[in-house]
Short mmCIF file of C-alpha atoms in Angstrom, two decimals:
data_model
loop_
_atom_site.label_atom_id
_atom_site.label_comp_id
_atom_site.label_asym_id
_atom_site.label_seq_id
_atom_site.Cartn_x
_atom_site.Cartn_y
_atom_site.Cartn_z
CA MET A 24 0.17 -0.05 0.03
CA SER A 25 1.29 3.34 -0.89
CA ARG A 26 2.09 5.95 1.62
CA SER A 27 -0.39 8.43 0.17
CA ALA A 28 -3.15 5.71 0.59
CA LEU A 29 -2.27 5.30 4.37
CA SER A 30 -2.59 8.94 4.54
CA ASP A 31 -6.05 8.85 2.84
CA PHE A 32 -7.18 6.28 5.25
CA GLU A 33 -6.06 8.21 8.21
CA ALA A 34 -8.24 10.89 6.82
CA VAL A 35 -11.17 8.80 6.60
CA ILE A 36 -10.63 7.66 10.08
CA ALA A 37 -10.08 10.95 11.39
CA LEU A 38 -13.59 12.33 9.67
CA ALA A 39 -15.33 9.24 10.98
CA ARG A 40 -14.23 9.89 14.56
CA HIS A 41 -14.91 13.65 14.51
CA GLY A 42 -17.99 13.84 12.47
CA ARG A 43 -16.87 17.48 11.39
CA PHE A 44 -14.30 18.39 8.74
CA ARG A 45 -12.83 21.17 10.79
CA ALA A 46 -12.01 18.97 13.85
CA ALA A 47 -10.80 16.34 11.91
CA ALA A 48 -8.52 18.63 9.76
CA THR A 49 -7.20 20.11 13.03
CA GLU A 50 -6.22 17.00 14.32
CA LEU A 51 -4.33 15.88 10.97
CA GLY A 52 -2.46 19.24 10.53
CA MET A 53 -4.23 20.04 7.45
CA SER A 54 -6.85 22.58 5.94
CA PRO A 55 -10.57 21.34 5.84
CA SER A 56 -10.61 21.82 2.11
CA ALA A 57 -7.39 19.57 1.76
CA LEU A 58 -9.26 16.86 3.93
CA SER A 59 -12.23 17.12 1.71
CA HIS A 60 -10.20 16.51 -1.52
CA ALA A 61 -8.24 13.71 0.36
CA ILE A 62 -11.90 12.06 1.42
CA SER A 63 -13.25 12.51 -2.20
CA ALA A 64 -9.75 10.94 -3.55
CA VAL A 65 -10.57 7.76 -1.66
CA GLU A 66 -14.14 7.69 -2.58
CA ALA A 67 -13.28 7.96 -6.18
CA ARG A 68 -10.77 5.53 -5.99
CA LEU A 69 -13.11 2.75 -4.31
CA ALA A 70 -15.95 3.87 -6.39
CA LEU A 71 -17.91 3.97 -3.18
CA ARG A 72 -19.47 6.80 -1.06
CA LEU A 73 -18.09 6.34 2.34
CA PHE A 74 -19.80 9.53 4.16
CA ASN A 75 -23.09 11.22 3.96
CA ARG A 76 -22.50 14.88 3.89
CA THR A 77 -24.83 17.80 4.81
CA THR A 78 -24.42 21.41 5.57
CA ARG A 79 -24.89 20.38 9.35
CA SER A 80 -23.26 16.85 9.66
CA VAL A 81 -21.08 14.20 8.21
CA SER A 82 -21.91 10.69 8.77
CA LEU A 83 -20.49 7.27 7.72
CA THR A 84 -22.53 5.32 4.96
CA ALA A 85 -22.89 1.64 5.65
CA ALA A 86 -20.04 0.67 3.38
CA GLY A 87 -17.78 3.61 5.17
CA GLU A 88 -18.80 2.23 8.48
CA GLN A 89 -17.68 -1.51 7.36
CA LEU A 90 -14.25 0.02 5.92
CA VAL A 91 -13.55 1.99 8.91
CA ASN A 92 -14.19 -0.99 11.32
CA ARG A 93 -11.74 -2.95 9.33
CA ILE A 94 -9.02 -0.51 8.65
CA SER A 95 -8.98 1.02 12.11
CA PRO A 96 -7.03 -1.96 13.94
CA ALA A 97 -4.61 -2.27 11.03
CA LEU A 98 -3.77 1.43 11.01
CA ALA A 99 -3.29 1.25 14.70
CA GLU A 100 -1.02 -1.48 14.43
CA ILE A 101 1.01 0.29 11.69
CA ARG A 102 1.40 3.27 13.97
CA ASP A 103 2.39 1.21 16.93
CA ALA A 104 4.94 -0.50 14.75
CA VAL A 105 6.36 3.17 13.62
CA ASP A 106 6.41 4.34 17.28
CA ALA A 107 8.34 1.44 18.32
CA ALA A 108 10.79 2.03 15.62
CA ASN A 109 11.37 5.55 16.35
CA SER A 110 11.92 4.73 19.95
CA HIS A 111 15.32 3.61 19.02
CA ARG A 112 16.22 6.89 17.63
CA GLU A 113 18.76 8.99 20.05
CA THR A 114 16.74 12.29 19.10
CA PRO A 115 13.04 12.02 18.77
CA ILE A 116 11.41 13.62 15.58
CA GLY A 117 7.92 14.10 14.91
CA THR A 118 4.70 15.87 16.41
CA LEU A 119 3.41 15.38 19.87
CA ARG A 120 -0.33 16.00 20.13
CA LEU A 121 -1.46 17.35 23.78
CA ASN A 122 -4.79 18.18 25.14
CA SER A 123 -5.19 20.58 28.16
CA SER A 124 -7.08 23.02 30.25
CA VAL A 125 -6.09 26.49 29.23
CA GLY A 126 -5.07 27.15 33.06
CA ALA A 127 -2.89 23.77 32.89
CA ALA A 128 -1.24 25.03 29.45
CA ARG A 129 -0.23 28.31 31.07
CA GLN A 130 1.43 26.78 33.92
CA ILE A 131 3.34 24.27 31.96
CA MET A 132 4.22 26.56 28.96
CA GLN A 133 7.67 28.09 30.33
CA PRO A 134 8.91 25.29 32.30
CA ILE A 135 7.71 22.18 30.28
CA VAL A 136 6.89 22.84 26.52
CA PHE A 137 9.54 25.72 25.75
CA GLU A 138 12.38 23.55 27.52
CA TYR A 139 11.09 20.33 25.55
CA LEU A 140 11.43 22.28 22.24
CA ARG A 141 14.72 23.56 23.00
CA ARG A 142 16.09 20.14 23.76
CA TYR A 143 14.24 18.29 21.01
CA PRO A 144 14.23 20.58 17.90
CA GLN A 145 13.37 18.16 15.51
CA MET A 146 10.05 17.51 17.77
CA LYS A 147 6.70 19.72 17.12
CA ILE A 148 4.05 20.03 19.98
CA ASP A 149 0.34 20.56 18.97
CA LEU A 150 -1.25 21.77 22.16
CA VAL A 151 -5.11 21.93 22.14
CA THR A 152 -6.69 23.77 24.91
CA GLU A 153 -10.18 23.25 26.09
CA ASP A 154 -11.75 23.23 29.33
CA LYS A 155 -14.10 20.53 28.65
CA LEU A 156 -13.14 16.62 29.45
CA ILE A 157 -12.47 14.58 26.19
CA ASP A 158 -11.60 11.23 25.24
CA ILE A 159 -7.74 11.65 24.33
CA VAL A 160 -7.61 8.26 22.68
CA VAL A 161 -10.79 8.84 20.55
CA ASP A 162 -9.71 12.43 19.67
CA GLY A 163 -6.24 11.43 18.47
CA PHE A 164 -3.93 12.71 21.29
CA ASP A 165 -0.98 11.17 22.51
CA ALA A 166 -1.47 12.51 26.17
CA GLY A 167 -3.44 15.00 28.34
CA ILE A 168 -2.66 17.40 31.13
CA ARG A 169 -5.27 18.03 33.76
CA LEU A 170 -5.84 17.99 37.63
CA VAL A 171 -5.38 14.38 39.21
CA GLU A 172 -9.00 14.36 40.37
CA THR A 173 -10.24 14.52 36.86
CA LEU A 174 -8.16 11.79 35.29
CA PRO A 175 -9.95 8.70 33.69
CA ARG A 176 -8.92 5.79 35.87
CA ASP A 177 -7.72 3.52 33.00
CA MET A 178 -4.69 6.16 32.18
CA ILE A 179 -1.14 6.12 33.32
CA ALA A 180 -0.62 9.62 35.25
CA VAL A 181 2.59 11.44 35.67
CA PRO A 182 2.66 14.02 38.33
CA LEU A 183 3.84 17.39 36.85
CA GLY A 184 4.48 19.43 39.93
CA PRO A 185 3.43 20.37 43.79
CA GLU A 186 0.11 20.57 45.30
CA GLN A 187 -2.17 23.37 44.10
CA ARG A 188 -4.47 25.73 46.06
CA MET A 189 -7.57 27.82 45.37
CA VAL A 190 -7.91 31.22 46.87
CA VAL A 191 -10.74 33.73 47.47
CA VAL A 192 -9.61 37.41 46.41
CA ALA A 193 -10.75 40.78 45.84
CA SER A 194 -9.41 44.26 45.61
CA PRO A 195 -8.51 46.30 48.72
CA ALA A 196 -11.11 48.81 47.33
CA TYR A 197 -13.80 46.13 47.38
CA LEU A 198 -12.92 44.95 50.86
CA ALA A 199 -12.83 48.39 52.22
CA GLU A 200 -16.34 48.91 51.39
CA ASN A 201 -17.83 45.38 52.32
CA PRO A 202 -16.48 43.37 55.35
CA PRO A 203 -14.41 40.67 54.37
CA PRO A 204 -16.52 37.20 54.74
CA ARG A 205 -15.55 34.96 57.79
CA SER A 206 -16.98 31.76 56.75
CA PRO A 207 -18.32 30.39 53.16
CA ALA A 208 -21.87 31.25 54.14
CA ASP A 209 -20.78 35.02 54.09
CA LEU A 210 -20.18 34.90 50.54
CA LEU A 211 -23.97 34.93 50.16
CA ALA A 212 -24.14 38.63 51.23
CA HIS A 213 -21.25 39.44 48.78
CA ARG A 214 -21.01 40.33 45.11
CA CYS A 215 -19.05 37.39 43.35
CA ILE A 216 -17.61 36.52 40.11
CA ARG A 217 -19.19 33.50 38.92
CA SER A 218 -17.48 30.81 36.73
CA ARG A 219 -18.91 28.81 34.04
CA MET A 220 -17.16 25.71 33.28
CA GLY A 221 -16.70 24.20 30.18
CA SER A 222 -19.78 21.83 30.32
CA GLY A 223 -21.77 25.01 30.42
CA ALA A 224 -22.58 24.57 34.06
CA ILE A 225 -21.90 27.28 36.52
CA TRP A 226 -19.42 26.29 38.99
CA ARG A 227 -20.51 26.13 42.71
CA TRP A 228 -17.58 27.29 45.15
CA GLU A 229 -16.15 24.56 47.27
CA PHE A 230 -14.36 24.76 50.77
CA GLU A 231 -13.14 22.55 53.11
CA ARG A 232 -11.99 22.94 56.82
CA ARG A 233 -11.09 20.12 59.27
CA GLY A 234 -13.22 17.71 57.79
CA GLU A 235 -16.06 19.97 57.13
CA ARG A 236 -17.02 20.51 53.44
CA VAL A 237 -19.15 23.39 52.36
CA VAL A 238 -20.66 24.25 48.68
CA VAL A 239 -21.83 27.68 47.99
CA ASP A 240 -24.04 28.75 44.76
CA VAL A 241 -22.38 32.33 44.77
CA GLN A 242 -23.99 35.05 43.13
CA GLY A 243 -22.75 38.40 41.49
CA PRO A 244 -22.86 40.88 38.58
CA LEU A 245 -20.57 38.84 36.05
CA THR A 246 -20.40 35.41 35.07
CA LEU A 247 -17.13 34.58 33.05
CA ASP A 248 -15.42 31.42 31.56
CA GLU A 249 -11.71 32.62 31.56
CA THR A 250 -9.30 33.08 34.16
CA GLY A 251 -7.62 36.23 32.84
CA LEU A 252 -11.03 37.85 32.60
CA MET A 253 -11.96 36.92 36.23
CA LEU A 254 -8.68 38.26 37.48
CA GLU A 255 -9.31 41.43 35.54
CA ALA A 256 -12.99 41.87 37.11
CA ALA A 257 -11.37 40.98 40.55
CA ARG A 258 -8.82 43.81 40.24
CA ALA A 259 -11.33 46.25 38.93
CA GLY A 260 -13.22 45.86 42.21
CA PHE A 261 -16.44 44.05 40.81
CA GLY A 262 -16.43 41.26 43.76
CA LEU A 263 -14.78 38.38 45.07
CA SER A 264 -13.30 35.70 42.75
CA TYR A 265 -12.21 32.16 43.27
CA LEU A 266 -8.99 31.37 41.33
CA GLY A 267 -5.96 29.05 41.42
CA GLU A 268 -3.07 30.41 43.57
CA TRP A 269 -0.55 30.16 40.86
CA SER A 270 -2.81 32.76 38.68
CA VAL A 271 -2.79 35.46 41.43
CA ALA A 272 0.28 34.85 42.81
CA ALA A 273 1.78 38.33 41.46
CA ASP A 274 -1.18 40.26 42.17
CA LEU A 275 -1.14 39.03 45.94
CA ALA A 276 2.58 39.73 46.41
CA SER A 277 1.99 43.23 44.91
CA GLY A 278 -0.87 43.91 47.04
CA ARG A 279 -3.51 44.42 44.13
CA LEU A 280 -5.38 41.76 45.55
CA LEU A 281 -6.00 40.27 49.12
CA ARG A 282 -7.15 36.92 50.07
CA VAL A 283 -9.92 35.86 52.28
CA LEU A 284 -11.24 32.51 53.77
CA ASP A 285 -7.61 31.23 53.79
CA ASP A 286 -8.31 28.82 56.29
CA TRP A 287 -11.09 27.26 54.11
CA THR A 288 -9.17 26.54 51.06
CA PRO A 289 -6.43 23.63 51.64
CA PRO A 290 -4.22 22.21 49.01
CA PHE A 291 -4.93 19.46 46.92
CA PRO A 292 -3.25 17.26 44.36
CA GLY A 293 -2.03 19.27 41.35
CA LEU A 294 -1.50 18.62 37.47
CA CYS A 295 -0.68 15.14 35.79
CA LEU A 296 0.19 14.48 32.48
CA TYR A 297 -1.85 11.34 31.53
CA TYR A 298 -1.67 8.75 28.59
CA PRO A 299 -3.18 5.28 27.85
CA GLY A 300 -1.37 2.26 29.10
CA ARG A 301 -2.46 -0.30 26.55
CA ARG A 302 -0.12 1.05 23.71
CA HIS A 303 3.52 1.49 23.03
CA VAL A 304 4.69 4.96 24.27
CA PRO A 305 6.26 6.92 21.32
CA ALA A 306 9.66 8.42 21.62
CA GLY A 307 8.61 11.97 21.85
CA LEU A 308 6.19 11.22 24.67
CA ARG A 309 8.82 9.37 26.55
CA ALA A 310 11.08 12.28 26.13
CA LEU A 311 8.41 14.34 27.51
CA ILE A 312 7.64 12.14 30.39
CA ASP A 313 11.66 11.96 31.18
CA LEU A 314 11.80 15.81 31.18
CA ILE A 315 9.04 16.05 33.68
CA LYS A 316 10.50 13.50 36.00
CA GLU A 317 13.66 15.39 35.63
CA ARG A 318 12.32 18.83 36.83
CA ARG A 319 10.28 17.02 39.69
CA ALA A 320 13.63 15.41 40.87
CA HIS A 321 15.73 18.73 40.41
CA PRO A 322 13.42 21.74 40.69
CA PRO A 323 15.07 24.83 38.87
CA GLY A 324 16.29 27.70 40.85
#
C-alpha cells in the first residue's frame, strides 16, 4: 500500500471519529478543504461513497462504517510499529499532540513545553486547549494534562508539579467597602464573580476545613469562563473571585489583590500528564515524560 493511501485512510478514520471536517483537519494538521479533497480521492478510488454529507453534519454510510471498522485496527498496528521503530532514535522526531485545560497549559508552557522544544528541535508540539474533558484516545491525542482528580481511571498518570490551592481574592477597594467574609456562608451577602465551566454549568464554590465541606452557589454581577477575565474583574473591584493560587500570585505579592477565607481552602493534588497504558509509548512522549520527572527531581532555581 502506498504512503499516500495510508494517509488517505488516516483521513477517513479522523473524519469518522470527529464527524466534522474542521475538527478532523485540525487533528491531521491540514486545512478542511485539503481533507475534503483527500476524502473525495478515496471515494473515487474505491468507487464508493463513504460519507453522507449535509450542511450540518457528516456521517458514515454503511460501506464507510464497514471500511473504518476493518482498517482501524490495522492502521493502529502500523502506527504502533512506527512508534516502536522511532523509539530507537537517539533524538525523537515528529509531532506530539497534547490536550489540556487553558489554565494547565499556562502553567506548563514556560517550564515544560519551551524547554522540551529547546532540547528536541526535531519535535513539534500541537497543544489543544479546552476546559471540557475529552477522550484523548478517541480524539487522537498522545497525552492530556489535567488535575489529578479529573483523570480517567484507566490512564497512566505522571505528576507534573507540587500541590495546588484555590484562593478567594478581592481588591483592597472592594474589601474596604464590604466586610471580609469570615465563613463560606458569608459569601451569599457578597458580590462574586461566577465561573462557567467547559460543560456550560456554573461552578459552585467548594470549601473544606477540618473535615467539614461546604458548597456555595455564589451570586454576582458577572459570569465568566476565562481566568484572565475573572482576574481583571477582581482587580477592578467588581467582587470576590475564586481562582488558582498560581494565577494570582503576582497580584497577591504586589497587594493589588487580598485573600480571604484562607483557612477554608486547603491544598489539593496538582496537575498530571496522562496517557493510555495499553499502547506503545512514542519516543517523543517518552522524552516529555523523562523531562517532567527530571524537573520534579531537580526543580530549577
